[in-house]
Amino acid sequence: MGVLYDKLATDVRFIESLKACINCGTCTAICPAAEFYVYDPRTVAITVQTQDDAKIIELLKSETIWYCGECMSCKTRCPRGNVPGLLVIALRALSQDLGYFTESEKGRQQLALKRAIGEKILSHGYCINPDTIAPGNHPEQGPIWEWEMEHIEEVMEKLGANYKGEGPGALRKIPQEDLDEIHKIFEVTGGMDRFRDLEKFSKAKAEEMGVEFGEGANNEYFRMIYTTNNQTHTRE
Amino acid sequence: MKADGKKLIWKEYQKEIADDHYFYARSCIRQNFFPGSEKAFTRIMKDELGKDLCDNQHHTSCTGIGYHTDVVPFETTMTVIARQFSLMTEAGYSNYIASCITSFGLYTEIIETWKHFPETLEKTRDFLYKATGREFTVPNNLAHASDIIYKFRNEIAAKAKYRLVDKNTGSPLKVVEHIGCHYSKMFPHKGVGGAEYPYVLTGMIESWGGEVVDYPERRHCCGFGFRQYAIQANRGFSIACSRKKFDSMEPYEPDMIITNCPGCPMFLDRWQYALSEMEGRTYGKDKQGIPVFTYEEVAGMLLGYDPWQLGLQVHQVPAEPLLDKIGIEYDPEAKFKGPNGEDMGKPAAPSYLKFYQE
Ligand code: SF4
Ligand code: SF4
Ligand code: SF4
Ligand code: SF4
């Protein structure tokens, strides 16, 4: 039994996700990610089940664990009650704790997710906010979103939201005392440690790659991880 | 025969849903893209059904998207959710409504985790107390907002001005329902109808006069996939999943899609636009697309609420063909006007998708 396997075994999501995989492939058959990506949840389960540290390290450094969409469709169908999607969540947590996520193109994206979504929880109290969905970065949102953004205050008023307002309602301003509580929860429970690790390991990787690193989205490393797709990930 | 069999299976899953006094938690995705739906929900609860609903200012995100993009650790998410429960406890409520499927799934997962691993509940209590001095009680009843609309679907039908029926032919509209993965794929017994035959939207559609379309990819994910949409380089996954659903439903000529999730109504709406721009491919009749709605939008529409207060004007696939088919009255000129009737211009027309009705 390996050290990494033991570490994984302390994660309740791991305990819930993998009993004894019989390699039947039902999860792969139902998995939307397996249909699109070069991805096979069955192999993930089998690999972890070997309890072989070398193989687990390889997995933690791979593109593989980042393909899952966490839809949990696999949970309903596995005849053994395993949940490859939950196993992937545990593996991703470990990959980030150990800094292995920077070894893959898809893994490196974690820094962008931390900055674009994670930090918004601390600053706005919600994961996403209209200010962060710039039409220029989201052409798929169409002309309707562009129009809505131009008239955001009027549109939100018409739809009954309380945009940036005091009191309850959609898109209200979250009071500072509540943001302070959320911040403290992140400090006490390891959320801030995760954020700091993501920054630290990413910065080291950027230096190793010789790519300019900085805060926010306006730097070479962020642009690289947000947009790079080396086209080797999909089935077609 | 087949349908009868399914009806029997549905009967086996009867989820218990509280009938009054709720604490309501909003969703980040929904308040961005469908604030009118949350407004319609509170309006229906208070004005139509006379229910007591606590709309609390101090709650926040459940961190769900942060958790499912793996940047927020489980302990953090459990403690933020414990804080939401603490606000509920403090306000004197014990029935919790989540306005978001991802939240609902996560709350369910966490409550189950606390049951199976009591030490995680103790640890969460310690964390919350240490960080905020707060204590909390686990809700007696946890529901998704659609569970509540489902529970009162017949009351809503009785008050409705319109039905999901073609006003010219009298035949039921053909409706695609999209349940969303996190509603019941993880914990089938926590959702109305379970994972294989979820009945929550089907129940509404039947009660409101429509006919449900059973198509091959009915249970396929819309393709949000969290990191798969949030990062530009991954979006091909997201659009491929939605496309698979459109291709599969199109031969059944659906009049509309009703969704359960925070993300799906946005993705199923916007990806139709994106596919039309990328490939010139449009779904539905006359390049009009298949309009996509939240269940609150549909309930509001049938109750006779103004479509432009519900937010149907911020859909990229236009809702008017459906409104006309049902015979819902609306003012076409008011669509893009401001709250006080001011002129706000109009969005540009897409290249292929027919957005403006002549
Ligand atoms: S469905 Fe379950 S048992 Fe079968 S391969 Fe997947 S994880 Fe293993
Ligand atoms: S949770 Fe992940 S592994 Fe499971 S079916 Fe969904 S995409 Fe596949
Ligand atoms: S799961 Fe829902 S409420 Fe929670 S963070 Fe996401 S959109 Fe917001
Ligand atoms: S269908 Fe889409 S938005 Fe809904 S739960 Fe699944 S991934 Fe999320």
XYZ file of C-alpha atoms and ligand atoms in Angstrom:
626
model
C 0.000 0.000 0.000
C 1.394 3.384 -0.968
C 1.676 6.625 0.957
C -0.470 8.487 -1.549
C -3.160 5.853 -1.446
C -3.221 6.189 2.346
C -3.536 9.940 2.003
C -6.418 9.544 -0.442
C -8.071 7.131 1.962
C -8.470 9.935 4.513
C -10.762 11.863 2.124
C -14.419 10.986 2.821
C -15.212 11.497 -0.864
C -12.673 8.835 -1.698
C -14.155 6.420 0.837
C -17.624 6.975 -0.670
C -16.407 6.695 -4.242
C -14.460 3.462 -4.529
C -15.329 0.098 -3.036
C -14.357 -2.665 -5.407
C -14.346 -1.777 -9.086
C -15.125 -4.786 -11.275
C -13.844 -3.101 -14.423
C -17.211 -3.433 -16.130
C -17.079 -0.089 -17.953
C -20.671 0.939 -17.254
C -19.444 4.317 -16.029
C -17.537 4.870 -19.249
C -20.590 3.994 -21.312
C -22.722 6.651 -19.603
C -20.000 9.299 -19.205
C -20.400 12.438 -21.363
C -16.715 13.254 -20.918
C -15.664 9.809 -22.181
C -17.636 10.485 -25.333
C -15.825 13.713 -26.069
C -12.373 13.411 -24.493
C -9.741 10.681 -24.550
C -11.052 9.733 -21.142
C -12.157 6.537 -19.452
C -13.421 6.725 -15.851
C -13.126 2.951 -15.549
C -9.351 3.184 -15.974
C -9.174 5.892 -13.319
C -10.944 3.596 -10.833
C -8.775 0.624 -11.756
C -5.536 2.608 -11.542
C -6.279 3.942 -8.082
C -7.368 0.488 -6.997
C -3.849 -0.855 -7.652
C -2.745 1.300 -4.671
C 0.531 1.782 -6.534
C 2.049 5.184 -5.690
C 3.956 5.519 -8.950
C 0.785 4.989 -10.965
C -1.169 7.368 -8.755
C 1.484 10.094 -9.152
C 1.305 9.653 -12.897
C -2.452 10.131 -12.697
C -2.140 13.237 -10.512
C 0.197 14.784 -13.094
C -1.911 13.740 -16.080
C -4.494 15.499 -18.249
C -6.838 12.590 -17.483
C -8.226 13.699 -14.135
C -9.227 17.114 -15.528
C -11.598 15.852 -18.243
C -14.502 14.911 -15.978
C -17.417 17.370 -15.899
C -18.549 16.309 -12.398
C -22.042 15.591 -13.700
C -22.225 12.474 -11.477
C -24.093 10.481 -14.112
C -21.734 7.611 -13.242
C -23.026 7.404 -9.693
C -26.485 6.285 -10.724
C -25.253 3.453 -12.913
C -22.241 1.775 -11.288
C -23.287 -1.721 -10.177
C -20.872 -1.526 -7.233
C -22.016 1.874 -6.004
C -18.731 3.520 -6.974
C -18.604 7.129 -8.116
C -15.710 7.823 -10.483
C -16.732 11.513 -10.546
C -16.275 11.725 -6.787
C -13.000 9.837 -7.023
C -11.844 12.443 -9.535
C -12.761 15.206 -7.057
C -10.557 13.568 -4.422
C -7.703 13.115 -6.926
C -7.925 16.749 -8.044
C -7.738 17.900 -4.420
C -4.602 15.822 -3.863
C -3.039 16.963 -7.142
C -3.487 20.574 -6.033
C -2.175 19.936 -2.502
C 0.995 18.386 -3.927
C 1.467 20.859 -6.780
C 1.193 18.185 -9.488
C -1.636 20.023 -11.259
C 0.851 22.329 -12.975
C 2.273 19.385 -14.921
C -0.663 19.214 -17.345
C -2.273 21.761 -19.650
C -5.746 21.123 -18.230
C -4.467 21.054 -14.647
C -2.779 24.445 -14.994
C -6.224 25.937 -15.633
C -6.906 25.674 -11.891
C -5.227 29.024 -11.327
C -7.636 30.709 -13.749
C -10.590 29.062 -11.990
C -9.299 30.254 -8.624
C -9.026 33.813 -9.872
C -12.202 33.919 -11.951
C -14.535 32.045 -9.594
C -12.903 31.343 -6.211
C -11.930 34.941 -5.499
C -15.388 36.182 -6.518
C -16.868 34.286 -3.583
C -14.700 36.382 -1.274
C -15.217 39.713 -3.033
C -18.891 39.465 -4.048
C -20.301 36.626 -1.945
C -21.253 34.791 -5.136
C -19.263 32.684 -7.605
C -20.264 34.718 -10.616
C -21.409 38.240 -11.206
C -22.496 40.122 -14.336
C -19.368 42.307 -14.161
C -17.242 39.209 -14.683
C -18.961 37.941 -17.823
C -17.532 40.441 -20.300
C -19.221 40.036 -23.699
C -15.780 40.198 -25.358
C -14.636 37.036 -23.532
C -18.001 35.345 -24.054
C -19.034 35.622 -27.704
C -21.341 32.623 -27.160
C -23.522 34.822 -24.935
C -24.674 36.546 -28.093
C -25.933 40.051 -28.907
C -28.622 39.719 -26.256
C -26.018 39.632 -23.475
C -24.167 42.565 -25.024
C -27.403 44.568 -25.005
C -28.226 43.472 -21.476
C -24.773 44.496 -20.214
C -25.140 47.941 -21.798
C -28.397 48.475 -19.910
C -27.736 46.296 -16.898
C -29.269 48.597 -14.288
C -32.505 49.174 -16.187
C -32.871 45.524 -17.204
C -32.286 44.293 -13.663
C -34.787 46.788 -12.286
C -37.391 45.690 -14.796
C -36.837 42.024 -13.896
C -37.306 42.720 -10.201
C -33.674 42.233 -9.130
C -32.054 44.323 -6.412
C -28.855 44.954 -8.374
C -26.088 46.132 -6.022
C -28.808 47.259 -3.602
C -29.273 46.967 0.151
C -31.633 44.360 1.615
C -32.703 41.007 0.130
C -33.146 40.092 -3.522
C -31.316 38.873 -6.615
C -27.869 40.413 -7.238
C -28.018 42.431 -4.014
C -24.837 43.772 -2.486
C -23.701 41.314 0.184
C -23.114 43.246 3.437
C -19.468 43.567 4.494
C -20.097 41.744 7.788
C -21.218 38.680 5.820
C -18.233 38.840 3.463
C -16.026 39.026 6.560
C -17.583 35.828 7.913
C -17.021 34.046 4.605
C -13.434 35.218 4.597
C -12.878 33.851 8.102
C -14.432 30.539 7.129
C -11.975 30.311 4.221
C -9.084 31.035 6.605
C -10.144 28.522 9.249
C -11.085 25.638 6.937
C -8.165 25.607 4.516
C -9.810 27.515 1.660
C -7.204 30.269 1.793
C -4.394 27.691 1.983
C -5.716 26.139 -1.212
C -5.786 29.568 -2.880
C -2.218 30.327 -1.747
C -0.995 26.913 -2.949
C -2.547 27.453 -6.363
C -0.741 30.794 -6.676
C 2.570 29.459 -5.364
C 2.777 26.356 -7.540
C 1.563 28.251 -10.615
C 4.134 30.978 -10.162
C 6.908 28.379 -9.904
C 5.635 26.725 -13.073
C 5.507 30.040 -14.930
C 9.146 30.703 -13.990
C 10.139 27.234 -15.138
C 8.365 27.806 -18.462
C 9.743 31.320 -18.802
C 6.268 32.848 -19.083
C 5.380 36.225 -17.573
C 3.336 35.810 -14.379
C 1.225 38.471 -12.661
C -1.958 39.141 -10.763
C -5.429 39.007 -12.302
C -6.070 38.087 -15.921
C -3.813 40.535 -17.690
C -0.582 38.550 -17.945
C 0.908 35.993 -20.256
C 0.551 32.970 -17.958
C -3.168 33.598 -17.311
C -3.884 34.086 -21.014
C -1.948 30.922 -21.823
C -3.774 28.679 -19.362
C -7.181 30.171 -20.216
C -6.919 29.725 -23.973
C -4.360 27.013 -24.798
C -5.725 23.835 -26.278
C -3.074 21.636 -27.879
C -5.822 19.666 -29.674
C -4.727 16.256 -28.372
C -7.550 15.884 -25.869
C -10.537 14.845 -27.910
C -11.599 11.703 -29.716
C -12.028 13.239 -33.162
C -48.412 0.244 -22.216
C -44.903 1.585 -21.842
C -46.182 4.869 -20.443
C -48.345 3.061 -17.898
C -45.331 1.106 -16.693
C -43.376 4.319 -16.198
C -46.234 5.904 -14.303
C -46.149 3.001 -11.876
C -42.421 3.428 -11.288
C -42.900 7.150 -10.667
C -45.420 6.407 -7.974
C -42.748 4.566 -6.020
C -40.792 7.743 -5.430
C -42.805 10.083 -3.305
C -40.551 12.735 -1.922
C -41.696 14.529 1.171
C -41.921 18.288 0.582
C -42.816 20.749 3.349
C -45.977 22.736 2.686
C -45.218 26.115 4.262
C -42.644 28.306 6.087
C -39.565 28.199 3.919
C -36.110 29.724 4.014
C -35.071 30.624 0.458
C -31.463 30.553 -0.827
C -30.709 32.208 -4.159
C -28.389 30.962 -6.869
C -25.507 32.892 -8.428
C -26.085 31.625 -11.944
C -29.801 32.155 -11.804
C -29.648 35.658 -10.413
C -27.259 36.619 -13.201
C -29.148 35.125 -16.076
C -32.697 34.652 -14.769
C -33.390 37.130 -11.971
C -36.970 37.330 -13.274
C -37.404 33.630 -12.471
C -36.440 34.046 -8.833
C -38.765 37.044 -8.681
C -41.575 34.958 -10.209
C -40.914 32.232 -7.637
C -41.278 34.593 -4.664
C -44.339 36.196 -6.273
C -46.053 32.852 -6.852
C -45.260 31.716 -3.331
C -46.545 34.856 -1.665
C -49.294 36.175 -3.955
C -50.716 33.023 -5.529
C -50.156 30.446 -2.804
C -50.074 32.633 0.309
C -46.960 30.928 1.688
C -44.474 32.245 4.211
C -41.079 32.570 2.527
C -38.022 34.100 4.180
C -35.898 35.994 1.632
C -32.749 36.603 3.669
C -30.228 39.284 2.795
C -27.233 37.728 4.563
C -26.871 34.401 2.800
C -24.263 33.940 0.078
C -23.181 31.538 -2.599
C -23.040 27.941 -1.431
C -19.594 27.952 -3.153
C -20.976 25.250 -5.462
C -19.219 26.344 -8.631
C -16.022 26.868 -6.679
C -16.390 23.383 -5.201
C -17.121 21.725 -8.536
C -14.263 23.560 -10.235
C -12.187 22.069 -7.398
C -10.759 25.354 -6.113
C -12.762 25.287 -2.869
C -12.003 22.425 -0.429
C -14.834 20.279 0.928
C -14.346 21.489 4.533
C -14.770 25.082 3.369
C -17.915 24.292 1.405
C -19.394 22.335 4.319
C -18.769 25.271 6.643
C -20.211 27.898 4.276
C -23.299 25.722 3.933
C -23.439 25.314 7.708
C -23.475 29.121 7.865
C -26.495 29.205 5.537
C -28.218 26.730 7.885
C -27.273 28.951 10.802
C -29.024 31.905 9.135
C -32.073 29.685 8.650
C -31.980 28.578 12.296
C -31.544 32.167 13.463
C -34.553 33.304 11.402
C -36.689 30.588 13.003
C -37.096 28.275 9.995
C -36.401 24.599 9.415
C -37.523 24.082 5.797
C -34.830 25.047 3.325
C -35.338 25.789 -0.384
C -32.370 25.989 -2.755
C -32.956 27.918 -5.970
C -30.223 25.938 -7.675
C -29.750 22.296 -8.621
C -26.034 22.295 -7.982
C -26.682 23.703 -4.538
C -29.462 21.240 -3.900
C -27.181 18.354 -4.900
C -24.395 19.675 -2.736
C -26.601 20.239 0.314
C -27.896 16.700 -0.092
C -24.383 15.310 -0.402
C -23.213 17.195 2.670
C -26.162 16.195 4.845
C -25.557 12.567 3.791
C -21.842 12.912 4.554
C -22.653 14.247 8.020
C -24.900 11.231 8.575
C -22.339 8.662 7.405
C -19.341 10.371 9.001
C -20.596 12.107 12.169
C -17.077 13.352 12.863
C -17.358 15.598 9.778
C -20.456 17.234 11.262
C -18.625 17.849 14.536
C -15.658 19.282 12.715
C -17.936 21.575 10.681
C -19.601 22.794 13.873
C -16.163 23.574 15.339
C -15.020 25.364 12.179
C -18.163 27.481 11.971
C -18.021 28.383 15.640
C -14.350 29.255 15.464
C -14.788 31.403 12.359
C -18.068 33.144 13.185
C -19.307 32.169 16.664
C -22.380 30.685 14.968
C -24.285 27.466 15.650
C -26.786 25.714 13.412
C -29.448 23.054 13.043
C -29.655 20.795 9.975
C -32.924 21.487 8.058
C -35.869 19.181 8.649
C -36.823 19.443 5.030
C -34.623 20.241 2.054
C -36.259 21.041 -1.278
C -35.259 22.407 -4.636
C -37.420 25.337 -5.783
C -38.893 23.135 -8.523
C -40.066 20.612 -5.896
C -42.235 23.345 -4.437
C -43.711 24.377 -7.795
C -44.278 20.675 -8.490
C -46.060 20.232 -5.168
C -48.431 23.108 -5.931
C -48.703 22.476 -9.684
C -52.437 21.811 -9.544
C -53.121 24.963 -7.501
C -51.160 26.906 -10.118
C -53.114 25.209 -12.930
C -56.387 26.197 -11.254
C -55.351 29.862 -11.205
C -53.750 29.918 -14.658
C -55.103 32.060 -17.513
C -53.498 29.856 -20.147
C -52.529 26.232 -20.707
C -49.728 24.532 -22.604
C -52.081 24.030 -25.522
C -52.084 25.233 -29.133
C -54.857 27.828 -29.216
C -55.731 27.036 -32.842
C -55.871 23.258 -32.755
C -56.532 22.595 -29.054
C -53.798 19.975 -28.989
C -51.205 19.814 -26.218
C -47.829 21.433 -26.847
C -44.864 19.102 -27.200
C -42.480 19.829 -24.367
C -38.919 18.680 -23.776
C -37.947 18.633 -20.117
C -34.353 18.824 -18.909
C -33.892 17.779 -15.303
C -30.202 18.460 -14.806
C -27.723 15.980 -13.522
C -27.323 17.095 -9.926
C -31.041 16.951 -9.160
C -31.271 13.230 -8.611
C -28.430 11.332 -10.278
C -26.462 11.339 -7.026
C -29.247 10.687 -4.541
C -32.221 9.321 -6.510
C -34.509 9.150 -3.481
C -34.075 12.858 -2.769
C -35.660 13.917 -6.047
C -39.290 13.600 -7.151
C -39.414 10.465 -9.296
C -35.799 9.390 -8.727
C -33.000 9.344 -11.273
C -34.428 7.182 -14.024
C -37.924 8.678 -14.211
C -37.676 12.096 -12.606
C -41.197 13.417 -12.441
C -40.668 16.920 -11.137
C -41.000 18.760 -14.476
C -43.121 16.091 -16.145
C -45.682 16.531 -13.369
C -45.877 20.266 -14.066
C -46.128 19.792 -17.824
C -48.943 17.242 -17.532
C -50.805 19.330 -14.988
C -50.538 22.422 -17.192
C -51.854 20.702 -20.308
C -48.690 19.854 -22.258
C -47.295 16.576 -23.550
C -43.801 15.410 -22.612
C -41.431 14.420 -25.411
C -39.495 11.242 -24.634
C -36.353 11.389 -26.819
C -33.181 9.283 -26.751
C -30.797 11.781 -25.120
C -33.327 13.014 -22.607
C -31.059 12.367 -19.630
C -27.798 13.541 -21.198
C -26.009 16.410 -19.484
C -26.339 19.893 -20.997
C -22.558 20.056 -20.887
C -21.878 22.722 -18.273
C -19.187 20.550 -16.715
C -18.043 23.499 -14.541
C -14.376 23.837 -15.645
C -15.473 22.654 -19.085
C -17.434 25.846 -19.634
C -15.654 28.260 -17.317
C -12.358 27.962 -19.225
C -12.427 29.127 -22.816
C -10.114 26.342 -24.030
C -12.573 23.675 -22.824
C -15.852 24.985 -24.212
C -15.955 22.486 -27.082
C -17.081 19.862 -24.561
C -19.958 21.982 -23.417
C -21.324 22.782 -26.861
C -20.882 19.169 -28.040
C -23.100 17.899 -25.205
C -25.870 20.392 -25.912
C -25.686 19.689 -29.621
C -26.125 15.997 -29.006
C -29.348 16.805 -27.183
C -30.657 19.148 -29.891
C -29.953 16.626 -32.649
C -31.732 13.955 -30.658
C -34.836 15.995 -29.783
C -35.330 17.776 -33.108
C -37.124 14.953 -34.981
C -39.872 15.082 -32.331
C -40.559 18.731 -33.243
C -40.729 20.090 -29.699
C -42.461 23.441 -29.161
C -40.317 24.311 -26.159
C -37.776 23.134 -23.585
C -38.384 23.462 -19.825
C -35.353 23.223 -17.557
C -34.683 22.590 -13.900
C -31.092 23.759 -13.404
C -29.330 27.032 -13.056
C -27.061 26.455 -16.031
C -29.069 24.442 -18.515
C -31.568 27.117 -19.600
C -28.663 29.428 -20.352
C -26.595 26.794 -22.153
C -29.460 25.334 -24.141
C -30.437 28.868 -25.183
C -26.979 30.265 -25.963
C -25.540 27.157 -27.601
C -28.360 27.225 -30.163
C -27.167 30.703 -31.037
C -23.482 29.698 -31.048
C -24.174 26.669 -33.283
C -26.103 28.882 -35.689
C -23.203 31.337 -35.927
C -20.544 28.617 -36.206
C -22.272 26.343 -38.694
C -25.407 28.115 -39.883
C -27.323 25.302 -38.190
C -30.636 26.258 -36.580
C -33.171 24.063 -34.791
C -36.949 24.367 -34.721
C -39.270 25.743 -37.418
C -38.372 28.622 -39.758
C -34.924 29.155 -38.206
C -36.628 30.279 -35.019
C -34.842 27.898 -32.659
C -36.450 25.908 -29.860
C -37.279 28.348 -27.059
C -35.958 27.431 -23.609
C -37.604 28.341 -20.294
C -37.190 27.923 -16.575
C -40.150 26.312 -14.799
C -40.913 29.610 -13.046
C -41.042 31.425 -16.370
C -43.555 28.866 -17.606
C -45.652 29.057 -14.447
C -45.579 32.875 -14.596
C -46.452 32.916 -18.295
C -49.484 30.667 -17.728
C -50.572 32.740 -14.731
C -50.657 35.746 -17.074
C -47.575 37.620 -15.778
C -46.031 40.117 -18.199
C -43.432 38.183 -20.256
C -41.103 41.184 -20.112
C -41.156 41.175 -16.314
C -40.419 37.467 -16.322
C -37.335 38.166 -18.412
C -38.257 36.406 -21.656
C -36.648 39.313 -23.567
C -33.179 38.288 -22.370
C -33.390 34.908 -24.090
C -31.323 34.647 -27.251
C -33.873 32.249 -28.771
C -37.065 34.328 -29.040
C -40.109 33.295 -27.005
C -42.751 35.026 -29.164
C -43.604 32.092 -31.447
C -44.543 30.092 -28.366
C -46.471 32.960 -26.756
C -48.432 33.313 -30.016
C -49.107 29.605 -30.244
C -50.630 29.557 -26.756
C -52.354 32.889 -27.374
C -50.663 34.769 -24.538
C -51.236 38.532 -24.743
C -48.179 40.777 -24.691
C -46.983 44.103 -26.010
C -44.328 43.514 -28.692
C -43.246 47.167 -28.523
C -42.454 46.932 -24.799
C -39.951 44.078 -25.187
C -36.753 46.110 -25.069
C -38.079 49.125 -23.192
C -36.746 50.120 -19.771
C -38.620 49.813 -16.467
C -40.352 53.153 -17.070
C -40.905 52.641 -20.769
C -37.661 54.350 -21.789
C -36.015 53.524 -25.103
C -32.926 51.324 -24.678
C -32.288 50.480 -28.305
C -32.335 46.884 -29.455
C -29.888 43.987 -29.557
C -28.276 43.212 -32.907
C -29.865 40.413 -34.907
C -27.935 37.125 -35.105
C -26.730 36.085 -38.585
C -28.949 33.011 -38.969
C -31.209 32.547 -35.977
C -34.468 34.388 -36.601
C -34.633 36.797 -33.683
C -37.065 39.499 -34.801
C -40.590 38.449 -35.806
C -42.095 40.210 -38.789
S -19.198 1.212 -13.399
Fe -18.312 0.944 -11.344
S -17.535 -1.142 -11.282
Fe -17.918 -0.636 -13.433
S -15.919 0.119 -14.189
Fe -17.083 1.893 -13.494
S -16.467 2.181 -11.369
Fe -15.849 0.126 -11.938
S -18.977 12.641 -13.148
Fe -17.230 12.654 -14.491
S -16.681 10.508 -14.715
Fe -18.770 10.572 -13.916
S -20.083 10.478 -15.730
Fe -19.773 12.649 -15.240
S -18.050 13.299 -16.476
Fe -18.032 11.050 -16.406
S -24.310 25.896 -6.830
Fe -25.832 27.371 -7.374
S -25.946 28.734 -5.602
Fe -24.210 27.487 -5.353
S -22.592 28.632 -6.101
Fe -23.404 27.539 -7.787
S -24.966 28.631 -8.868
Fe -24.415 29.496 -6.918
S -27.544 19.561 -16.828
Fe -25.995 21.033 -16.904
S -26.444 22.747 -15.579
Fe -27.730 21.053 -15.165
S -26.724 19.884 -13.511
Fe -26.047 18.953 -15.403
S -24.265 20.066 -15.905
Fe -25.381 21.253 -14.399
